[in-house]
Short mmCIF file of C-alpha atoms in Angstrom, two decimals:
data_model
loop_
_atom_site.label_atom_id
_atom_site.label_comp_id
_atom_site.label_asym_id
_atom_site.label_seq_id
_atom_site.Cartn_x
_atom_site.Cartn_y
_atom_site.Cartn_z
CA MET A 2 11.51 -8.00 24.98
CA GLN A 3 8.38 -9.97 23.66
CA GLU A 4 7.74 -12.11 20.66
CA SER A 5 6.79 -10.34 17.42
CA LYS A 6 6.61 -11.05 13.70
CA LYS A 7 10.36 -10.75 13.54
CA LEU A 8 11.31 -12.24 16.84
CA GLU A 9 10.63 -15.65 18.35
CA PHE A 10 11.70 -17.38 21.63
CA LYS A 11 12.51 -20.98 22.10
CA GLN A 12 13.23 -22.51 25.55
CA THR A 13 14.45 -25.86 24.09
CA LEU A 14 15.53 -27.19 20.72
CA THR A 15 12.78 -28.87 18.68
CA ASN A 16 12.35 -29.04 14.96
CA SER A 17 9.42 -26.53 15.16
CA PHE A 18 11.92 -23.60 14.85
CA LEU A 19 12.68 -24.74 11.35
CA LYS A 20 9.30 -23.51 10.16
CA THR A 21 10.27 -20.00 11.41
CA VAL A 22 13.63 -20.21 9.70
CA SER A 23 11.79 -20.98 6.43
CA ALA A 24 9.47 -17.97 7.13
CA TYR A 25 12.28 -15.54 7.68
CA ALA A 26 14.23 -16.70 4.63
CA ASN A 27 11.19 -16.41 2.45
CA PHE A 28 9.68 -13.16 3.75
CA GLY A 29 12.20 -11.04 5.49
CA ASP A 30 15.00 -11.14 8.18
CA GLY A 31 14.11 -12.33 11.65
CA MET A 32 15.62 -13.57 14.89
CA ILE A 33 15.07 -16.65 17.10
CA PHE A 34 16.41 -16.69 20.66
CA PHE A 35 17.12 -19.97 22.34
CA GLY A 36 17.16 -20.39 26.10
CA ILE A 37 14.30 -17.82 26.60
CA SER A 38 10.74 -18.73 27.48
CA ASN A 39 7.68 -17.69 25.60
CA ASP A 40 7.01 -14.78 28.05
CA GLY A 41 10.60 -13.48 27.64
CA GLU A 42 12.21 -15.04 30.80
CA VAL A 43 15.82 -15.98 30.34
CA ILE A 44 16.28 -19.57 31.23
CA GLY A 45 19.48 -20.42 29.48
CA VAL A 46 20.75 -23.68 27.87
CA ASP A 47 23.22 -26.30 28.81
CA ASP A 48 26.45 -26.35 26.84
CA PRO A 49 25.67 -23.33 24.51
CA LYS A 50 28.36 -24.34 21.93
CA LYS A 51 26.99 -27.82 21.45
CA PHE A 52 23.42 -26.38 21.31
CA ALA A 53 24.52 -23.96 18.60
CA LEU A 54 26.10 -26.80 16.59
CA ASN A 55 22.81 -28.68 16.82
CA ILE A 56 20.99 -25.72 15.52
CA GLU A 57 23.35 -25.40 12.55
CA ASN A 58 23.01 -29.09 11.75
CA LYS A 59 19.35 -29.09 11.84
CA ILE A 60 19.14 -26.13 9.39
CA ASN A 61 21.67 -27.73 7.10
CA ASP A 62 19.87 -31.12 7.12
CA ASN A 63 16.25 -29.97 6.86
CA LEU A 64 16.02 -26.64 4.88
CA ASN A 65 16.15 -26.65 1.07
CA PRO A 66 17.91 -24.58 -0.17
CA ILE A 67 19.93 -23.61 2.89
CA PRO A 68 19.30 -19.96 3.85
CA ASP A 69 21.92 -17.43 5.05
CA PHE A 70 22.03 -17.39 8.90
CA GLU A 71 24.16 -16.39 11.84
CA LEU A 72 24.54 -17.81 15.33
CA THR A 73 25.65 -15.74 18.34
CA ILE A 74 26.20 -17.11 21.75
CA ASP A 75 25.77 -15.01 24.94
CA GLU A 76 28.07 -16.90 27.39
CA THR A 77 26.91 -14.82 30.29
CA GLU A 78 23.19 -15.73 30.03
CA CYS A 79 23.76 -19.04 28.12
CA THR A 80 21.45 -18.00 25.32
CA ILE A 81 21.83 -18.21 21.59
CA ARG A 82 20.61 -15.81 18.86
CA LEU A 83 19.81 -17.19 15.52
CA SER A 84 19.65 -14.46 12.82
CA VAL A 85 17.97 -15.57 9.56
CA PHE A 86 18.37 -13.46 6.48
CA GLU A 87 15.89 -13.17 3.62
CA GLY A 88 17.24 -15.04 0.69
CA SER A 89 17.14 -14.64 -3.13
CA SER A 90 16.74 -18.37 -3.86
CA LYS A 91 13.09 -18.62 -2.88
CA PRO A 92 11.21 -20.56 -1.89
CA TYR A 93 12.90 -22.01 1.17
CA PHE A 94 11.26 -25.37 2.11
CA TYR A 95 11.08 -27.24 5.30
CA LYS A 96 9.73 -30.79 4.67
CA ASN A 97 8.62 -29.59 1.19
CA LYS A 98 6.57 -26.79 2.66
CA ALA A 99 7.21 -23.08 2.77
CA TYR A 100 6.16 -20.93 5.64
CA LYS A 101 5.50 -17.26 6.64
CA ARG A 102 4.96 -15.36 9.86
CA ALA A 103 1.48 -14.20 10.96
CA ASP A 104 1.99 -11.98 13.95
CA THR A 105 3.73 -14.26 16.48
CA ALA A 106 2.73 -17.58 14.72
CA THR A 107 4.38 -19.44 11.91
CA ILE A 108 2.03 -20.82 9.28
CA GLU A 109 2.24 -22.61 5.93
CA VAL A 110 1.82 -20.44 2.81
CA ASP A 111 -1.14 -21.00 0.45
CA ARG A 112 -0.74 -21.97 -3.15
CA THR A 113 -0.90 -18.36 -4.38
CA GLU A 114 1.73 -17.20 -2.09
CA LEU A 115 3.96 -20.17 -2.97
CA ASN A 116 3.58 -19.24 -6.75
CA ARG A 117 4.61 -15.74 -5.82
CA LEU A 118 7.73 -16.98 -4.01
CA ILE A 119 8.63 -19.26 -6.98
CA LEU A 120 8.36 -16.17 -9.25
CA GLU A 121 10.36 -13.94 -6.96
CA GLY A 122 13.11 -16.71 -6.79
CA THR A 123 13.44 -16.62 -10.61
CA ASN A 124 13.25 -12.79 -10.72
CA ARG A 125 9.93 -12.84 -12.54
CA SER A 126 6.60 -11.10 -12.00
CA PHE A 127 3.19 -12.59 -12.53
CA GLU A 128 2.49 -10.10 -15.44
CA SER A 129 5.57 -11.50 -17.23
CA LEU A 130 4.20 -14.99 -17.50
CA PRO A 131 2.87 -16.22 -20.93
CA SER A 132 -0.75 -15.50 -21.52
CA LYS A 133 -3.00 -18.42 -22.38
CA LEU A 134 -4.52 -16.28 -25.15
CA ASN A 135 -2.78 -16.04 -28.47
CA ASP A 136 -5.14 -13.86 -30.54
CA LEU A 137 -5.06 -10.45 -28.79
CA SER A 138 -6.22 -7.14 -30.22
CA PHE A 139 -4.88 -3.69 -28.96
CA GLN A 140 -7.17 -1.06 -30.49
CA THR A 141 -7.51 0.89 -27.21
CA LEU A 142 -3.82 0.74 -26.37
CA GLU A 143 -2.97 1.66 -30.02
CA GLN A 144 -5.34 4.67 -30.06
CA LYS A 145 -4.03 5.99 -26.74
CA MET A 146 -0.43 5.69 -27.78
CA ILE A 147 -1.11 7.43 -31.07
CA GLU A 148 -2.70 10.34 -29.15
CA THR A 149 -0.03 10.55 -26.49
CA LEU A 150 3.20 9.48 -28.19
CA GLN A 151 2.43 10.39 -31.86
CA ILE A 152 3.19 6.92 -33.17
CA GLU A 153 1.73 5.92 -36.52
CA GLY A 154 0.49 2.49 -35.25
CA LEU A 155 1.16 -0.32 -32.74
CA THR A 156 3.62 -2.67 -34.52
CA SER A 157 5.02 -5.99 -33.34
CA ASP A 158 8.36 -4.40 -32.83
CA ILE A 159 6.80 -1.84 -30.42
CA LEU A 160 5.09 -4.66 -28.59
CA LYS A 161 8.36 -6.28 -28.13
CA THR A 162 10.04 -2.99 -27.04
CA LEU A 163 7.26 -2.61 -24.46
CA ASN A 164 7.94 -6.18 -23.15
CA LEU A 165 4.41 -7.34 -24.11
CA PHE A 166 5.48 -9.94 -26.56
CA SER A 167 8.54 -12.28 -27.27
CA ASP A 168 9.18 -14.68 -30.05
CA LYS A 169 9.77 -17.50 -27.58
CA GLU A 170 6.74 -17.16 -25.29
CA GLY A 171 4.31 -15.00 -27.31
CA TYR A 172 2.12 -12.50 -25.45
CA ASN A 173 2.49 -12.19 -21.60
CA ILE A 174 -0.27 -11.50 -18.89
CA ALA A 175 0.61 -7.70 -19.12
CA ALA A 176 -0.24 -7.78 -22.82
CA GLU A 177 -3.53 -9.54 -22.05
CA LEU A 178 -4.40 -6.96 -19.36
CA LEU A 179 -3.83 -4.17 -21.93
CA SER A 180 -5.67 -5.97 -24.75
CA ASP A 181 -9.31 -5.09 -25.75
CA GLN A 182 -10.59 -8.40 -24.26
CA ASN A 183 -9.05 -10.48 -21.42
CA THR A 184 -10.00 -12.96 -18.69
CA PHE A 185 -9.30 -10.72 -15.65
CA PRO A 186 -11.58 -8.92 -13.29
CA GLY A 187 -11.61 -5.13 -13.53
CA ILE A 188 -13.13 -2.30 -11.58
CA ASP A 189 -16.42 -2.27 -9.76
CA ILE A 190 -17.58 1.36 -9.35
CA VAL A 191 -20.65 2.15 -7.15
CA LEU A 192 -22.18 5.49 -6.59
CA PHE A 193 -24.09 5.42 -3.29
CA GLY A 194 -26.79 7.72 -2.09
CA ASN A 195 -27.47 8.72 1.52
CA SER A 196 -26.86 5.12 2.53
CA ILE A 197 -25.01 1.94 1.50
CA ASP A 198 -28.52 0.49 0.58
CA GLU A 199 -29.07 3.12 -2.07
CA PHE A 200 -27.33 2.48 -5.39
CA LYS A 201 -27.63 5.61 -7.58
CA ASP A 202 -25.31 4.30 -10.35
CA ARG A 203 -22.96 1.43 -11.02
CA GLU A 204 -20.27 0.54 -13.62
CA ILE A 205 -18.67 -2.98 -13.67
CA ILE A 206 -15.72 -2.88 -16.10
CA ASN A 207 -14.56 -6.48 -16.44
CA GLN A 208 -12.42 -8.44 -18.99
CA THR A 209 -11.43 -5.37 -20.92
CA SER A 210 -8.20 -3.30 -21.27
CA ILE A 211 -7.07 -1.78 -18.01
CA ILE A 212 -6.77 1.56 -20.03
CA ASN A 213 -10.45 1.34 -20.64
CA GLN A 214 -11.07 0.66 -17.05
CA PHE A 215 -9.03 3.70 -15.99
CA GLU A 216 -10.68 6.02 -18.56
CA THR A 217 -14.10 4.76 -17.53
CA GLY A 218 -13.27 5.46 -13.81
CA LEU A 219 -12.11 9.02 -14.76
CA ARG A 220 -15.47 9.67 -16.65
CA MET A 221 -17.62 8.55 -13.78
CA PHE A 222 -15.62 10.57 -11.30
CA SER A 223 -15.95 13.69 -13.41
CA LYS A 224 -19.65 13.09 -13.91
CA ASN A 225 -20.37 13.00 -10.16
CA TYR A 226 -17.73 15.19 -8.46
CA SER A 227 -17.38 18.21 -10.86
CA THR A 228 -19.35 21.20 -11.84
CA GLU A 229 -18.90 23.79 -14.63
CA VAL A 230 -18.38 27.39 -13.41
CA ILE A 231 -18.59 30.23 -15.79
CA ASP A 232 -15.85 32.89 -15.33
CA GLY A 233 -16.32 35.62 -17.75
CA LYS A 234 -16.24 34.07 -21.17
CA ARG A 235 -14.60 30.90 -19.78
CA ARG A 236 -16.13 27.68 -18.58
CA ASN A 237 -14.05 26.15 -15.83
CA ARG A 238 -14.55 22.69 -14.47
CA GLN A 239 -14.26 22.52 -10.61
CA PHE A 240 -13.90 19.26 -8.62
CA SER A 241 -15.16 18.74 -5.04
CA ILE A 242 -12.44 16.07 -4.68
CA PRO A 243 -9.02 16.80 -6.24
CA GLU A 244 -8.92 15.26 -9.70
CA LYS A 245 -5.22 14.67 -9.48
CA ALA A 246 -5.61 12.83 -6.31
CA PHE A 247 -8.30 10.49 -7.81
CA ARG A 248 -6.17 9.83 -10.98
CA GLU A 249 -3.18 8.98 -8.90
CA ALA A 250 -5.09 6.67 -6.63
CA LEU A 251 -6.91 4.84 -9.41
CA ALA A 252 -3.80 4.49 -11.58
CA ASN A 253 -1.83 3.20 -8.68
CA ALA A 254 -4.60 0.65 -7.81
CA LEU A 255 -4.23 -0.75 -11.33
CA VAL A 256 -0.44 -0.73 -11.39
CA HIS A 257 0.22 -1.98 -8.02
CA ARG A 258 -2.55 -4.55 -7.42
CA THR A 259 -2.06 -8.26 -7.43
CA TRP A 260 -3.45 -9.85 -10.56
CA ASP A 261 -3.13 -13.50 -9.51
CA ILE A 262 -6.35 -13.40 -7.47
CA SER A 263 -9.79 -13.10 -9.00
CA SER A 264 -10.93 -9.92 -7.24
CA ALA A 265 -11.92 -6.46 -8.60
CA ILE A 266 -10.78 -3.08 -7.57
CA MET A 267 -13.64 -1.61 -5.64
CA VAL A 268 -14.36 2.19 -6.16
CA SER A 269 -17.05 3.23 -3.67
CA MET A 270 -18.34 6.80 -4.28
CA TYR A 271 -20.19 8.49 -1.44
CA PRO A 272 -21.62 12.12 -1.21
CA ASP A 273 -18.63 13.25 0.94
CA HIS A 274 -15.77 10.88 -0.04
CA ILE A 275 -14.48 8.13 -2.32
CA GLU A 276 -12.91 4.80 -1.23
CA ILE A 277 -10.58 2.95 -3.60
CA SER A 278 -9.86 -0.61 -2.48
CA SER A 279 -7.09 -2.45 -4.35
CA PRO A 280 -6.37 -6.18 -3.95
CA GLY A 281 -3.03 -7.03 -2.56
CA GLY A 282 -1.09 -5.50 0.28
CA LEU A 283 2.27 -3.91 0.12
CA PRO A 284 5.01 -5.66 -2.02
CA TYR A 285 7.43 -7.56 0.11
CA GLY A 286 10.32 -5.52 1.22
CA ILE A 287 8.32 -2.15 1.54
CA SER A 288 7.38 -1.01 5.00
CA LYS A 289 4.13 0.84 5.84
CA GLU A 290 6.29 3.95 6.75
CA GLU A 291 8.08 3.82 3.43
CA TYR A 292 4.78 3.54 1.51
CA LEU A 293 3.17 6.43 3.36
CA SER A 294 6.20 8.70 3.12
CA GLY A 295 6.17 8.11 -0.71
CA GLN A 296 9.51 6.18 -0.71
CA ILE A 297 8.20 3.13 -2.50
CA SER A 298 10.06 2.38 -5.76
CA MET A 299 9.28 -1.22 -6.15
CA LEU A 300 6.69 -1.87 -8.80
CA ARG A 301 4.77 -5.00 -8.44
CA ASN A 302 3.92 -4.79 -12.18
CA PRO A 303 6.82 -2.98 -13.81
CA ILE A 304 5.65 -3.77 -17.45
CA ILE A 305 2.14 -2.19 -16.77
CA GLY A 306 3.84 0.65 -14.77
CA ASN A 307 6.08 1.35 -17.78
CA ILE A 308 3.01 1.57 -20.10
CA PHE A 309 1.13 3.89 -17.63
CA PHE A 310 4.18 6.09 -17.39
CA ARG A 311 4.53 6.38 -21.12
CA LEU A 312 0.81 7.31 -21.34
CA LYS A 313 1.46 9.95 -18.63
CA TYR A 314 -1.00 8.30 -16.33
CA ILE A 315 1.53 8.09 -13.48
CA GLU A 316 5.10 9.11 -12.55
CA MET A 317 7.60 6.30 -13.11
CA PHE A 318 9.04 6.45 -9.45
CA GLY A 319 6.97 6.48 -6.35
CA THR A 320 3.42 5.52 -5.58
CA GLY A 321 1.80 8.91 -6.08
CA ILE A 322 1.21 9.20 -2.30
CA LYS A 323 3.12 12.54 -2.28
CA ARG A 324 0.99 13.89 -5.13
CA ILE A 325 -2.22 12.77 -3.50
CA ASN A 326 -1.23 14.55 -0.27
CA THR A 327 -0.16 17.65 -2.18
CA ALA A 328 -3.59 17.85 -3.86
CA TYR A 329 -5.03 18.33 -0.32
CA ALA A 330 -2.43 20.78 0.94
CA SER A 331 -4.99 23.62 1.48
CA SER A 332 -7.72 21.32 2.71
CA TYR A 333 -8.80 20.76 6.31
CA GLN A 334 -9.98 17.24 5.35
CA LYS A 335 -7.05 15.00 4.39
CA PRO A 336 -6.76 11.68 2.52
CA GLU A 337 -6.42 8.51 4.47
CA PHE A 338 -4.49 5.29 3.64
CA LYS A 339 -5.48 1.92 5.13
CA ILE A 340 -2.99 -0.91 4.75
CA PHE A 341 -3.95 -4.51 5.28
CA ASP A 342 -2.20 -7.79 4.44
CA ASN A 343 -4.35 -8.34 1.38
CA SER A 344 -5.61 -4.96 0.37
CA ILE A 345 -4.92 -1.24 0.38
CA ILE A 346 -7.64 1.29 0.77
CA VAL A 347 -7.31 4.96 -0.21
CA ILE A 348 -9.92 7.37 1.06
CA LEU A 349 -10.35 10.70 -0.65
CA PRO A 350 -12.64 13.14 1.23
CA LYS A 351 -14.25 16.23 -0.40
CA THR A 352 -11.90 19.17 0.05
CA GLN A 353 -12.84 21.65 2.73
CA GLU A 354 -10.96 24.83 3.44
CA SER A 355 -10.46 25.43 7.23
CA LYS A 356 -11.70 28.94 6.73
CA ASP A 357 -15.12 27.56 5.72
CA ILE A 358 -15.63 25.64 8.94
CA PHE A 359 -13.87 27.78 11.60
CA THR A 360 -14.63 31.15 12.93
CA LEU A 361 -11.85 33.77 12.60
CA ASP A 362 -10.60 33.08 16.18
CA GLU A 363 -10.76 29.34 15.63
CA GLN A 364 -8.80 29.77 12.42
CA ARG A 365 -6.13 31.81 14.22
CA VAL A 366 -5.69 29.22 16.93
CA PHE A 367 -5.83 26.19 14.49
CA GLU A 368 -3.17 27.78 12.27
CA SER A 369 -0.79 28.38 15.25
CA LEU A 370 -0.72 24.71 15.93
CA SER A 371 1.18 21.88 14.25
CA ILE A 372 0.84 18.05 14.36
CA ASN A 373 4.34 17.19 15.75
CA MET A 374 5.11 20.23 18.04
CA PRO A 375 2.53 20.56 20.88
CA LYS A 376 1.93 24.09 22.23
CA THR A 377 0.70 25.04 25.73
CA ARG A 378 -2.23 27.42 26.22
CA SER A 379 0.24 30.27 27.17
CA GLU A 380 2.18 29.66 24.00
CA ILE A 381 -0.93 29.82 21.87
CA GLN A 382 -1.99 32.95 23.57
CA GLU A 383 1.37 34.56 22.92
CA VAL A 384 1.13 33.72 19.14
CA THR A 385 -2.56 34.77 18.70
CA ASN A 386 -2.82 37.69 21.19
CA LEU A 387 -6.19 36.36 22.37
CA SER A 388 -7.28 36.48 25.93
CA LYS A 389 -6.87 33.53 28.26
CA ASP A 390 -10.65 33.01 28.50
CA LYS A 391 -11.16 33.16 24.76
CA ILE A 392 -8.28 30.78 24.08
CA ILE A 393 -9.87 28.22 26.53
CA ARG A 394 -13.23 28.55 24.71
CA VAL A 395 -11.72 28.20 21.26
CA LEU A 396 -9.60 25.32 22.21
CA ASN A 397 -12.64 23.33 23.50
CA ARG A 398 -14.67 24.16 20.34
CA LEU A 399 -11.75 22.90 18.15
CA ILE A 400 -11.60 19.65 20.30
CA GLU A 401 -15.40 19.19 19.72
CA LYS A 402 -14.85 19.67 16.01
CA ASN A 403 -12.15 16.95 16.13
CA ALA A 404 -9.61 19.37 14.65
CA ILE A 405 -7.13 19.29 17.55
CA GLN A 406 -6.17 17.09 20.42
CA ARG A 407 -5.20 17.68 24.05
CA LYS A 408 -2.05 16.06 25.38
CA GLY A 409 -0.87 15.79 28.97
CA LYS A 410 -2.50 17.00 32.14
CA GLY A 411 -2.34 19.98 34.41
CA ARG A 412 0.31 22.46 33.69
CA GLY A 413 1.87 20.06 31.19
CA THR A 414 -1.29 20.26 28.96
CA ALA A 415 -0.46 21.00 25.33
CA TYR A 416 -2.38 20.95 22.16
CA THR A 417 -1.62 19.75 18.49
CA LYS A 418 -3.49 19.42 15.18
CA LYS A 419 -4.99 16.00 14.57
#
């Protein structure tokens, strides 16, 4: 066992552990083991029952509010496990400060994160806070709703139904973001040439409706990644990057980003791919695995999410990850998702059919492989009916093309798709 974001060791009892208790109560369950050194060596403590009582008293006397926790004594090794559970009455303070875990360290949260904890503790989102602007116009939103929902006009009752306005607090921040003019950063779209030093085109869409931002992004995408193909009497538009994937990625960047920091969504358009960087990492309570598998159902901005759903920009549930991956189902090149603490980057490559980059023999071998089930050379030979020498040559070429990977050594060597 070694220390991690969710696990800490303490050899003795000092008040420093109370910072970690605050961190776990604020940002997710965690455990602290007492009687174990930093390198994981079991030392034990004297009189574990008295030691556990001291832990309990310190938490009750110093944490505000008092979080849920559980103490377990291992009488054989004379160690104590303190399990701390994420609470709903956030923030949890130690000496009037709130804390979080950063890898194996415990640090004080900054003002922005503290404000988020306060909102979470009152079951509110940043977008639901009152806007500082009282005179908002909604021509863009109204026109789009007339087109999509066939309403006659955007009335005050509809604004209330959409949770954009209340008689008590007036317009909220979600309403301001959807209004024709606002005070928030938007999207910075750059079309690069053959290098990052070559700007071929640029659109900076700031302080305007996020609907306008979304539509502008779609127009610039269509302008640079589509062509018209004449098929008989019909003109069909073909996209080198799946349009559905770009729509999903851009819509999700607007719906799921954090709006309490002054940073724009960055859309970097390259000759062979697009990168969409959205401010804000994953919402608390959602793991990277859940996000990548499309299991996320926690909207950071539910009011905006509801509007985008009504306008048919997104599906109400999920992040669109599945739809993005589905758009690349037949492509050799696949989308990539990079998740950081303060941002998420979606990379959309140009589609490329495997038949366009492989020889027939390479195609046969490549299609015989999977990602999760390695196959030996003899197993591949049995499936493809190619000779041993040809199989070896093809496998080496596929490795050079970075399409497959070799696992194991000697007779245990096997191959999988990357």
